[in-house]
Amino acid sequence: MALSMKQTLACKAAGRSRTVSVKALKYADELVQTAGKVASKGRGILAMDESNATCGKRLQSIGLENTEDSRRAYRELLVTTPGLGKYISGAILFEETLFQKPEVLLDGEHDIDACLEVQEAIWAETFKYLADNKVLFEGILLKPAMVTPGADAKVKASPETVASYTLKMLRRRVPPAVPGIMFLSGGQSELEATLNLNAMNQSPNPWHVSFSYARALQNSVLKSWQGKPENLAAGQEALLKRAKANSDAQLGQYDASGESAAAGERTYEKGYKY
Ligand code: 13P
């Protein structure tokens, strides 16, 4: 964006470069509005930004070849699900993935305290750099992993424990100016991811606490679809069911009583690549 003469002079008068903050001005309102729309009540993100290789693995799990046609058919199933917009406020696509965002994987036997320590260190450093670079906090959404024990830890954690550790980490590290915390599911089962989110929304938080799940929104979609055109509606019904469950969890009103055993299936894979 070209600076107006007045703004350029103001910058020079200040005696140091302020280009970054001046540049943000033009887009600041739109950015804040967009972040607010994405982080809106009862809604979260459908993450469908798997690389082609990972999308291929998903398709392989239901016996489909990793061709462009299969990937398109599957992605079309997801985005054309009627009524999905009621629960889903945005989608993340492959090309838009920011691969340098830090990622805390579930791998390991460590306990939940170790995960808390690592996450605190990572987010302290990340927010320091964001602040140093004058990032507009009102215009960002944070997509962290929840604070949980490692996938092979002996002691598992209840949704209440995961919620209490995760919220503790967020309160210690993430300024309230950030509008939304949109969790990844990270290999949790669909049910765990929904129960943990629900537990985090039992009382008000400084940020919109919601979901940006891939595996925990897509696992039962694939199982229902099986790559067969005649199962398209069943696949879309499965997506809508998970989207609504997580929408309820965003509002802290999720009731797990109608869930099938399939929702409890683990989606964890060691050394997972997004
Ligand atoms: P998972 O929910 O499968 O961990 O993926 C989320 C993600 O980061 C993709 O954008």
PDB file of C-alpha atoms and ligand atoms in Angstrom:
ATOM      1  CA  MET A   1       0.000   0.000   0.000  1.00  0.00           C
ATOM      2  CA  ALA A   2       1.266   3.462  -0.845  1.00  0.00           C
ATOM      3  CA  LEU A   3       1.529   5.768   2.131  1.00  0.00           C
ATOM      4  CA  SER A   4      -0.185   9.130   1.857  1.00  0.00           C
ATOM      5  CA  MET A   5       2.160  12.149   1.920  1.00  0.00           C
ATOM      6  CA  LYS A   6       0.909  13.060   5.363  1.00  0.00           C
ATOM      7  CA  GLN A   7       1.592   9.609   6.742  1.00  0.00           C
ATOM      8  CA  THR A   8       5.046   9.493   5.131  1.00  0.00           C
ATOM      9  CA  LEU A   9       5.973  12.792   6.733  1.00  0.00           C
ATOM     10  CA  ALA A  10       4.657  11.671  10.072  1.00  0.00           C
ATOM     11  CA  CYS A  11       6.852   8.615   9.852  1.00  0.00           C
ATOM     12  CA  LYS A  12       9.914  10.626   8.981  1.00  0.00           C
ATOM     13  CA  ALA A  13       9.224  13.070  11.749  1.00  0.00           C
ATOM     14  CA  ALA A  14       9.143  10.258  14.230  1.00  0.00           C
ATOM     15  CA  GLY A  15      12.750   9.610  13.253  1.00  0.00           C
ATOM     16  CA  ARG A  16      12.403   5.871  12.680  1.00  0.00           C
ATOM     17  CA  SER A  17      10.646   3.540  10.339  1.00  0.00           C
ATOM     18  CA  ARG A  18       7.034   2.864  11.201  1.00  0.00           C
ATOM     19  CA  THR A  19       6.145   1.304   7.885  1.00  0.00           C
ATOM     20  CA  VAL A  20       4.847  -1.940   9.415  1.00  0.00           C
ATOM     21  CA  SER A  21       2.272  -0.353  11.702  1.00  0.00           C
ATOM     22  CA  VAL A  22       1.133   2.196   9.099  1.00  0.00           C
ATOM     23  CA  LYS A  23       0.710  -0.548   6.470  1.00  0.00           C
ATOM     24  CA  ALA A  24      -1.544  -2.560   8.760  1.00  0.00           C
ATOM     25  CA  LEU A  25      -4.012   0.325   9.075  1.00  0.00           C
ATOM     26  CA  LYS A  26      -5.737  -0.190   5.724  1.00  0.00           C
ATOM     27  CA  TYR A  27      -6.560  -3.791   6.491  1.00  0.00           C
ATOM     28  CA  ALA A  28      -6.859  -3.600  10.259  1.00  0.00           C
ATOM     29  CA  ASP A  29     -10.661  -3.163  10.386  1.00  0.00           C
ATOM     30  CA  GLU A  30     -11.301  -5.920   7.872  1.00  0.00           C
ATOM     31  CA  LEU A  31      -8.864  -8.223   9.647  1.00  0.00           C
ATOM     32  CA  VAL A  32     -10.460  -7.666  13.039  1.00  0.00           C
ATOM     33  CA  GLN A  33     -13.952  -8.147  11.540  1.00  0.00           C
ATOM     34  CA  THR A  34     -12.931 -11.375   9.824  1.00  0.00           C
ATOM     35  CA  ALA A  35     -11.330 -12.765  12.974  1.00  0.00           C
ATOM     36  CA  GLY A  36     -14.512 -11.860  14.883  1.00  0.00           C
ATOM     37  CA  LYS A  37     -16.720 -13.622  12.322  1.00  0.00           C
ATOM     38  CA  VAL A  38     -14.620 -16.777  12.418  1.00  0.00           C
ATOM     39  CA  ALA A  39     -14.598 -16.730  16.218  1.00  0.00           C
ATOM     40  CA  SER A  40     -18.360 -16.372  16.538  1.00  0.00           C
ATOM     41  CA  LYS A  41     -20.661 -18.093  19.017  1.00  0.00           C
ATOM     42  CA  GLY A  42     -21.298 -21.781  18.431  1.00  0.00           C
ATOM     43  CA  ARG A  43     -18.997 -21.999  15.426  1.00  0.00           C
ATOM     44  CA  GLY A  44     -15.519 -23.256  14.603  1.00  0.00           C
ATOM     45  CA  ILE A  45     -13.262 -24.131  11.693  1.00  0.00           C
ATOM     46  CA  LEU A  46     -13.200 -27.190   9.468  1.00  0.00           C
ATOM     47  CA  ALA A  47      -9.518 -27.878   8.888  1.00  0.00           C
ATOM     48  CA  MET A  48      -9.146 -29.567   5.509  1.00  0.00           C
ATOM     49  CA  ASP A  49      -5.635 -28.466   4.723  1.00  0.00           C
ATOM     50  CA  GLU A  50      -4.066 -31.901   4.504  1.00  0.00           C
ATOM     51  CA  SER A  51      -1.206 -32.051   2.054  1.00  0.00           C
ATOM     52  CA  ASN A  52      -1.991 -34.247  -0.948  1.00  0.00           C
ATOM     53  CA  ALA A  53       0.052 -37.057   0.599  1.00  0.00           C
ATOM     54  CA  THR A  54      -1.936 -36.981   3.851  1.00  0.00           C
ATOM     55  CA  CYS A  55      -5.244 -36.613   2.023  1.00  0.00           C
ATOM     56  CA  GLY A  56      -4.152 -39.691   0.058  1.00  0.00           C
ATOM     57  CA  LYS A  57      -3.694 -41.636   3.300  1.00  0.00           C
ATOM     58  CA  ARG A  58      -7.228 -40.726   4.347  1.00  0.00           C
ATOM     59  CA  LEU A  59      -8.584 -41.921   1.008  1.00  0.00           C
ATOM     60  CA  GLN A  60      -6.492 -45.078   1.185  1.00  0.00           C
ATOM     61  CA  SER A  61      -8.121 -45.892   4.536  1.00  0.00           C
ATOM     62  CA  ILE A  62     -11.406 -46.347   2.668  1.00  0.00           C
ATOM     63  CA  GLY A  63      -9.859 -48.069  -0.348  1.00  0.00           C
ATOM     64  CA  LEU A  64      -9.683 -45.078  -2.708  1.00  0.00           C
ATOM     65  CA  GLU A  65      -6.712 -44.211  -4.877  1.00  0.00           C
ATOM     66  CA  ASN A  66      -5.015 -40.867  -4.268  1.00  0.00           C
ATOM     67  CA  THR A  67      -6.005 -39.248  -7.564  1.00  0.00           C
ATOM     68  CA  GLU A  68      -6.934 -35.648  -8.150  1.00  0.00           C
ATOM     69  CA  ASP A  69     -10.483 -36.773  -8.916  1.00  0.00           C
ATOM     70  CA  SER A  70     -10.863 -38.577  -5.580  1.00  0.00           C
ATOM     71  CA  ARG A  71      -9.417 -35.652  -3.671  1.00  0.00           C
ATOM     72  CA  ARG A  72     -11.797 -33.270  -5.457  1.00  0.00           C
ATOM     73  CA  ALA A  73     -14.811 -35.541  -4.814  1.00  0.00           C
ATOM     74  CA  TYR A  74     -13.967 -35.726  -1.126  1.00  0.00           C
ATOM     75  CA  ARG A  75     -13.315 -32.012  -0.734  1.00  0.00           C
ATOM     76  CA  GLU A  76     -16.572 -31.291  -2.585  1.00  0.00           C
ATOM     77  CA  LEU A  77     -18.448 -33.562  -0.211  1.00  0.00           C
ATOM     78  CA  LEU A  78     -17.127 -31.536   2.713  1.00  0.00           C
ATOM     79  CA  VAL A  79     -17.725 -28.027   1.401  1.00  0.00           C
ATOM     80  CA  THR A  80     -21.160 -28.663  -0.172  1.00  0.00           C
ATOM     81  CA  THR A  81     -22.707 -30.174   2.973  1.00  0.00           C
ATOM     82  CA  PRO A  82     -26.075 -28.402   3.240  1.00  0.00           C
ATOM     83  CA  GLY A  83     -26.468 -26.325   6.425  1.00  0.00           C
ATOM     84  CA  LEU A  84     -22.815 -26.636   7.457  1.00  0.00           C
ATOM     85  CA  GLY A  85     -22.423 -22.860   7.787  1.00  0.00           C
ATOM     86  CA  LYS A  86     -24.530 -22.909  10.915  1.00  0.00           C
ATOM     87  CA  TYR A  87     -21.729 -24.655  12.792  1.00  0.00           C
ATOM     88  CA  ILE A  88     -18.641 -23.944  10.698  1.00  0.00           C
ATOM     89  CA  SER A  89     -17.397 -20.379  10.213  1.00  0.00           C
ATOM     90  CA  GLY A  90     -14.358 -21.057   8.062  1.00  0.00           C
ATOM     91  CA  ALA A  91     -12.300 -23.707   6.309  1.00  0.00           C
ATOM     92  CA  ILE A  92      -8.537 -24.027   6.031  1.00  0.00           C
ATOM     93  CA  LEU A  93      -7.339 -25.208   2.661  1.00  0.00           C
ATOM     94  CA  PHE A  94      -4.084 -26.892   1.756  1.00  0.00           C
ATOM     95  CA  GLU A  95      -2.449 -23.953  -0.013  1.00  0.00           C
ATOM     96  CA  GLU A  96      -3.113 -21.686   2.917  1.00  0.00           C
ATOM     97  CA  THR A  97      -1.317 -23.745   5.528  1.00  0.00           C
ATOM     98  CA  LEU A  98       1.335 -21.894   7.466  1.00  0.00           C
ATOM     99  CA  PHE A  99       3.852 -24.658   7.911  1.00  0.00           C
ATOM    100  CA  GLN A 100       6.050 -22.608  10.294  1.00  0.00           C
ATOM    101  CA  LYS A 101       3.539 -22.401  13.005  1.00  0.00           C
ATOM    102  CA  PRO A 102       4.785 -24.390  16.050  1.00  0.00           C
ATOM    103  CA  GLU A 103       3.129 -27.762  16.450  1.00  0.00           C
ATOM    104  CA  VAL A 104       3.080 -29.791  19.669  1.00  0.00           C
ATOM    105  CA  LEU A 105       2.533 -33.414  18.690  1.00  0.00           C
ATOM    106  CA  LEU A 106       0.920 -36.036  20.898  1.00  0.00           C
ATOM    107  CA  ASP A 107       3.831 -38.475  20.526  1.00  0.00           C
ATOM    108  CA  GLY A 108       5.509 -39.692  23.712  1.00  0.00           C
ATOM    109  CA  GLU A 109       4.999 -41.132  27.183  1.00  0.00           C
ATOM    110  CA  HIS A 110       5.279 -37.801  29.008  1.00  0.00           C
ATOM    111  CA  ASP A 111       2.709 -36.670  31.544  1.00  0.00           C
ATOM    112  CA  ILE A 112       0.432 -33.654  31.291  1.00  0.00           C
ATOM    113  CA  ASP A 113       2.768 -31.476  33.411  1.00  0.00           C
ATOM    114  CA  ALA A 114       5.561 -31.950  30.861  1.00  0.00           C
ATOM    115  CA  CYS A 115       3.197 -30.905  28.072  1.00  0.00           C
ATOM    116  CA  LEU A 116       2.225 -27.788  30.033  1.00  0.00           C
ATOM    117  CA  GLU A 117       5.872 -26.832  30.456  1.00  0.00           C
ATOM    118  CA  VAL A 118       6.646 -27.242  26.745  1.00  0.00           C
ATOM    119  CA  GLN A 119       3.577 -25.345  25.620  1.00  0.00           C
ATOM    120  CA  GLU A 120       4.309 -22.482  28.007  1.00  0.00           C
ATOM    121  CA  ALA A 121       7.818 -22.186  26.589  1.00  0.00           C
ATOM    122  CA  ILE A 122       6.618 -22.273  22.973  1.00  0.00           C
ATOM    123  CA  TRP A 123       3.841 -19.726  23.343  1.00  0.00           C
ATOM    124  CA  ALA A 124       5.983 -17.384  25.447  1.00  0.00           C
ATOM    125  CA  GLU A 125       8.517 -17.234  22.648  1.00  0.00           C
ATOM    126  CA  THR A 126       5.910 -17.006  19.889  1.00  0.00           C
ATOM    127  CA  PHE A 127       4.044 -14.116  21.504  1.00  0.00           C
ATOM    128  CA  LYS A 128       7.285 -12.299  22.202  1.00  0.00           C
ATOM    129  CA  TYR A 129       8.103 -12.404  18.465  1.00  0.00           C
ATOM    130  CA  LEU A 130       4.562 -11.453  17.498  1.00  0.00           C
ATOM    131  CA  ALA A 131       4.753  -8.437  19.816  1.00  0.00           C
ATOM    132  CA  ASP A 132       8.246  -7.481  18.623  1.00  0.00           C
ATOM    133  CA  ASN A 133       6.937  -7.511  15.056  1.00  0.00           C
ATOM    134  CA  LYS A 134       3.900  -5.411  15.957  1.00  0.00           C
ATOM    135  CA  VAL A 135       1.401  -8.028  14.905  1.00  0.00           C
ATOM    136  CA  LEU A 136      -2.155  -6.815  15.483  1.00  0.00           C
ATOM    137  CA  PHE A 137      -3.320  -9.223  18.211  1.00  0.00           C
ATOM    138  CA  GLU A 138      -6.981  -8.343  17.601  1.00  0.00           C
ATOM    139  CA  GLY A 139      -6.582  -9.679  14.056  1.00  0.00           C
ATOM    140  CA  ILE A 140      -5.110 -13.125  14.758  1.00  0.00           C
ATOM    141  CA  LEU A 141      -6.532 -16.495  15.699  1.00  0.00           C
ATOM    142  CA  LEU A 142      -4.392 -18.958  17.619  1.00  0.00           C
ATOM    143  CA  LYS A 143      -4.458 -22.644  16.722  1.00  0.00           C
ATOM    144  CA  PRO A 144      -2.747 -24.587  19.500  1.00  0.00           C
ATOM    145  CA  ALA A 145      -2.834 -28.205  20.584  1.00  0.00           C
ATOM    146  CA  MET A 146      -4.598 -28.887  23.875  1.00  0.00           C
ATOM    147  CA  VAL A 147      -2.446 -29.604  26.926  1.00  0.00           C
ATOM    148  CA  THR A 148      -2.699 -33.388  27.324  1.00  0.00           C
ATOM    149  CA  PRO A 149      -0.527 -36.308  28.404  1.00  0.00           C
ATOM    150  CA  GLY A 150       1.491 -37.982  25.601  1.00  0.00           C
ATOM    151  CA  ALA A 151      -0.262 -40.612  23.484  1.00  0.00           C
ATOM    152  CA  ASP A 152       1.583 -43.435  25.297  1.00  0.00           C
ATOM    153  CA  ALA A 153       1.426 -41.971  28.817  1.00  0.00           C
ATOM    154  CA  LYS A 154       0.428 -44.420  31.538  1.00  0.00           C
ATOM    155  CA  VAL A 155      -1.964 -41.980  33.193  1.00  0.00           C
ATOM    156  CA  LYS A 156      -4.730 -40.584  30.990  1.00  0.00           C
ATOM    157  CA  ALA A 157      -6.430 -37.271  31.738  1.00  0.00           C
ATOM    158  CA  SER A 158     -10.145 -36.566  32.085  1.00  0.00           C
ATOM    159  CA  PRO A 159     -11.750 -33.760  30.024  1.00  0.00           C
ATOM    160  CA  GLU A 160     -11.859 -31.644  33.204  1.00  0.00           C
ATOM    161  CA  THR A 161      -8.106 -32.073  33.736  1.00  0.00           C
ATOM    162  CA  VAL A 162      -7.276 -31.333  30.084  1.00  0.00           C
ATOM    163  CA  ALA A 163      -9.489 -28.243  30.257  1.00  0.00           C
ATOM    164  CA  SER A 164      -7.962 -26.983  33.468  1.00  0.00           C
ATOM    165  CA  TYR A 165      -4.352 -27.423  32.253  1.00  0.00           C
ATOM    166  CA  THR A 166      -5.071 -25.977  28.823  1.00  0.00           C
ATOM    167  CA  LEU A 167      -6.867 -22.923  30.174  1.00  0.00           C
ATOM    168  CA  LYS A 168      -4.075 -22.387  32.696  1.00  0.00           C
ATOM    169  CA  MET A 169      -1.519 -22.371  29.871  1.00  0.00           C
ATOM    170  CA  LEU A 170      -3.630 -19.996  27.773  1.00  0.00           C
ATOM    171  CA  ARG A 171      -4.289 -17.577  30.651  1.00  0.00           C
ATOM    172  CA  ARG A 172      -0.572 -17.456  31.382  1.00  0.00           C
ATOM    173  CA  ARG A 173       0.535 -16.889  27.796  1.00  0.00           C
ATOM    174  CA  VAL A 174      -2.181 -15.526  25.471  1.00  0.00           C
ATOM    175  CA  PRO A 175      -3.342 -11.897  25.754  1.00  0.00           C
ATOM    176  CA  PRO A 176      -7.126 -11.369  25.923  1.00  0.00           C
ATOM    177  CA  ALA A 177      -6.854  -9.154  22.816  1.00  0.00           C
ATOM    178  CA  VAL A 178      -6.620 -12.351  20.735  1.00  0.00           C
ATOM    179  CA  PRO A 179     -10.226 -13.039  19.648  1.00  0.00           C
ATOM    180  CA  GLY A 180     -10.143 -16.790  19.191  1.00  0.00           C
ATOM    181  CA  ILE A 181      -8.412 -19.979  20.264  1.00  0.00           C
ATOM    182  CA  MET A 182      -9.175 -22.578  17.592  1.00  0.00           C
ATOM    183  CA  PHE A 183      -7.790 -25.939  18.706  1.00  0.00           C
ATOM    184  CA  LEU A 184      -6.452 -28.665  16.458  1.00  0.00           C
ATOM    185  CA  SER A 185      -7.538 -32.191  17.420  1.00  0.00           C
ATOM    186  CA  GLY A 186      -4.035 -33.664  17.185  1.00  0.00           C
ATOM    187  CA  GLY A 187      -4.973 -37.369  17.072  1.00  0.00           C
ATOM    188  CA  GLN A 188      -7.628 -37.362  19.785  1.00  0.00           C
ATOM    189  CA  SER A 189     -10.765 -39.338  19.009  1.00  0.00           C
ATOM    190  CA  GLU A 190     -13.747 -37.352  17.787  1.00  0.00           C
ATOM    191  CA  LEU A 191     -15.378 -37.888  21.162  1.00  0.00           C
ATOM    192  CA  GLU A 192     -12.351 -36.794  23.233  1.00  0.00           C
ATOM    193  CA  ALA A 193     -11.862 -33.668  21.143  1.00  0.00           C
ATOM    194  CA  THR A 194     -15.504 -32.687  21.644  1.00  0.00           C
ATOM    195  CA  LEU A 195     -15.603 -33.542  25.364  1.00  0.00           C
ATOM    196  CA  ASN A 196     -12.398 -31.588  26.032  1.00  0.00           C
ATOM    197  CA  LEU A 197     -13.699 -28.537  24.184  1.00  0.00           C
ATOM    198  CA  ASN A 198     -16.986 -28.742  26.052  1.00  0.00           C
ATOM    199  CA  ALA A 199     -15.139 -28.870  29.391  1.00  0.00           C
ATOM    200  CA  MET A 200     -13.247 -25.697  28.461  1.00  0.00           C
ATOM    201  CA  ASN A 201     -16.460 -23.810  27.825  1.00  0.00           C
ATOM    202  CA  GLN A 202     -18.169 -24.421  31.149  1.00  0.00           C
ATOM    203  CA  SER A 203     -17.428 -20.873  32.242  1.00  0.00           C
ATOM    204  CA  PRO A 204     -16.640 -17.687  30.307  1.00  0.00           C
ATOM    205  CA  ASN A 205     -13.148 -17.288  28.823  1.00  0.00           C
ATOM    206  CA  PRO A 206     -11.367 -14.125  27.668  1.00  0.00           C
ATOM    207  CA  TRP A 207     -11.220 -15.537  24.127  1.00  0.00           C
ATOM    208  CA  HIS A 208     -13.666 -17.474  21.937  1.00  0.00           C
ATOM    209  CA  VAL A 209     -12.573 -21.065  22.621  1.00  0.00           C
ATOM    210  CA  SER A 210     -13.446 -23.261  19.676  1.00  0.00           C
ATOM    211  CA  PHE A 211     -12.248 -25.887  17.218  1.00  0.00           C
ATOM    212  CA  SER A 212     -10.302 -26.099  13.988  1.00  0.00           C
ATOM    213  CA  TYR A 213     -10.299 -29.868  13.685  1.00  0.00           C
ATOM    214  CA  ALA A 214      -9.336 -32.012  10.733  1.00  0.00           C
ATOM    215  CA  ARG A 215      -9.223 -35.625  11.958  1.00  0.00           C
ATOM    216  CA  ALA A 216     -11.854 -35.112  14.682  1.00  0.00           C
ATOM    217  CA  LEU A 217     -14.309 -33.731  12.099  1.00  0.00           C
ATOM    218  CA  GLN A 218     -13.441 -36.023   9.215  1.00  0.00           C
ATOM    219  CA  ASN A 219     -12.918 -39.510  10.643  1.00  0.00           C
ATOM    220  CA  SER A 220     -16.536 -40.632  10.582  1.00  0.00           C
ATOM    221  CA  VAL A 221     -17.179 -38.766   7.311  1.00  0.00           C
ATOM    222  CA  LEU A 222     -14.705 -41.026   5.530  1.00  0.00           C
ATOM    223  CA  LYS A 223     -16.067 -44.147   7.193  1.00  0.00           C
ATOM    224  CA  SER A 224     -19.600 -43.270   6.102  1.00  0.00           C
ATOM    225  CA  TRP A 225     -18.684 -42.171   2.578  1.00  0.00           C
ATOM    226  CA  GLN A 226     -16.358 -45.042   1.564  1.00  0.00           C
ATOM    227  CA  GLY A 227     -15.807 -43.180  -1.710  1.00  0.00           C
ATOM    228  CA  LYS A 228     -19.192 -44.299  -3.088  1.00  0.00           C
ATOM    229  CA  PRO A 229     -21.460 -41.728  -4.747  1.00  0.00           C
ATOM    230  CA  GLU A 230     -24.498 -43.402  -3.172  1.00  0.00           C
ATOM    231  CA  ASN A 231     -23.019 -42.669   0.288  1.00  0.00           C
ATOM    232  CA  LEU A 232     -22.549 -38.954  -0.313  1.00  0.00           C
ATOM    233  CA  ALA A 233     -25.521 -37.959   1.844  1.00  0.00           C
ATOM    234  CA  ALA A 234     -24.367 -40.319   4.631  1.00  0.00           C
ATOM    235  CA  GLY A 235     -20.910 -38.690   4.554  1.00  0.00           C
ATOM    236  CA  GLN A 236     -22.429 -35.226   4.741  1.00  0.00           C
ATOM    237  CA  GLU A 237     -24.732 -36.296   7.552  1.00  0.00           C
ATOM    238  CA  ALA A 238     -21.686 -37.544   9.493  1.00  0.00           C
ATOM    239  CA  LEU A 239     -19.923 -34.192   8.980  1.00  0.00           C
ATOM    240  CA  LEU A 240     -22.965 -32.261  10.112  1.00  0.00           C
ATOM    241  CA  LYS A 241     -23.281 -34.444  13.208  1.00  0.00           C
ATOM    242  CA  ARG A 242     -19.676 -33.777  14.245  1.00  0.00           C
ATOM    243  CA  ALA A 243     -19.946 -30.082  13.373  1.00  0.00           C
ATOM    244  CA  LYS A 244     -23.072 -29.743  15.529  1.00  0.00           C
ATOM    245  CA  ALA A 245     -21.505 -31.689  18.419  1.00  0.00           C
ATOM    246  CA  ASN A 246     -18.534 -29.302  18.395  1.00  0.00           C
ATOM    247  CA  SER A 247     -20.788 -26.289  18.012  1.00  0.00           C
ATOM    248  CA  ASP A 248     -22.612 -27.452  21.158  1.00  0.00           C
ATOM    249  CA  ALA A 249     -19.219 -27.928  22.850  1.00  0.00           C
ATOM    250  CA  GLN A 250     -18.222 -24.385  21.905  1.00  0.00           C
ATOM    251  CA  LEU A 251     -21.300 -23.243  23.795  1.00  0.00           C
ATOM    252  CA  GLY A 252     -20.502 -25.619  26.680  1.00  0.00           C
ATOM    253  CA  GLN A 253     -23.741 -27.525  26.048  1.00  0.00           C
ATOM    254  CA  TYR A 254     -22.584 -30.802  24.534  1.00  0.00           C
ATOM    255  CA  ASP A 255     -24.406 -33.989  25.514  1.00  0.00           C
ATOM    256  CA  ALA A 256     -22.473 -37.142  24.585  1.00  0.00           C
ATOM    257  CA  SER A 257     -25.322 -39.573  25.233  1.00  0.00           C
ATOM    258  CA  GLY A 258     -26.244 -40.078  21.541  1.00  0.00           C
ATOM    259  CA  GLU A 259     -22.685 -40.810  20.370  1.00  0.00           C
ATOM    260  CA  SER A 260     -21.770 -44.032  18.589  1.00  0.00           C
ATOM    261  CA  ALA A 261     -18.783 -46.173  19.565  1.00  0.00           C
ATOM    262  CA  ALA A 262     -17.088 -45.082  16.318  1.00  0.00           C
ATOM    263  CA  ALA A 263     -16.762 -41.539  17.667  1.00  0.00           C
ATOM    264  CA  GLY A 264     -14.461 -42.940  20.356  1.00  0.00           C
ATOM    265  CA  GLU A 265     -11.999 -44.362  17.800  1.00  0.00           C
ATOM    266  CA  ARG A 266      -8.486 -43.006  18.136  1.00  0.00           C
ATOM    267  CA  THR A 267      -7.232 -40.999  15.173  1.00  0.00           C
ATOM    268  CA  TYR A 268      -3.660 -40.855  16.543  1.00  0.00           C
ATOM    269  CA  GLU A 269      -0.776 -41.820  14.282  1.00  0.00           C
ATOM    270  CA  LYS A 270       2.849 -41.716  15.405  1.00  0.00           C
ATOM    271  CA  GLY A 271       4.980 -39.113  13.606  1.00  0.00           C
ATOM    272  CA  TYR A 272       1.894 -37.629  11.927  1.00  0.00           C
ATOM    273  CA  LYS A 273       2.567 -35.168   9.107  1.00  0.00           C
ATOM    274  CA  TYR A 274      -0.067 -32.559   8.313  1.00  0.00           C
TER     275      TYR A 274
HETATM  276  P1  13P B   1      -6.038 -32.210  13.316  1.00  0.00           P
HETATM  277  O1  13P B   1      -7.319 -31.711  13.909  1.00  0.00           O
HETATM  278  O2  13P B   1      -6.190 -33.492  12.545  1.00  0.00           O
HETATM  279  O3  13P B   1      -4.910 -32.261  14.327  1.00  0.00           O
HETATM  280  O4  13P B   1      -5.602 -31.175  12.203  1.00  0.00           O
HETATM  281  C1  13P B   1      -5.763 -29.828  12.454  1.00  0.00           C
HETATM  282  C2  13P B   1      -4.798 -29.059  11.663  1.00  0.00           C
HETATM  283  O5  13P B   1      -3.889 -28.440  12.190  1.00  0.00           O
HETATM  284  C3  13P B   1      -5.003 -28.948  10.227  1.00  0.00           C
HETATM  285  O6  13P B   1      -5.090 -27.575   9.908  1.00  0.00           O
END
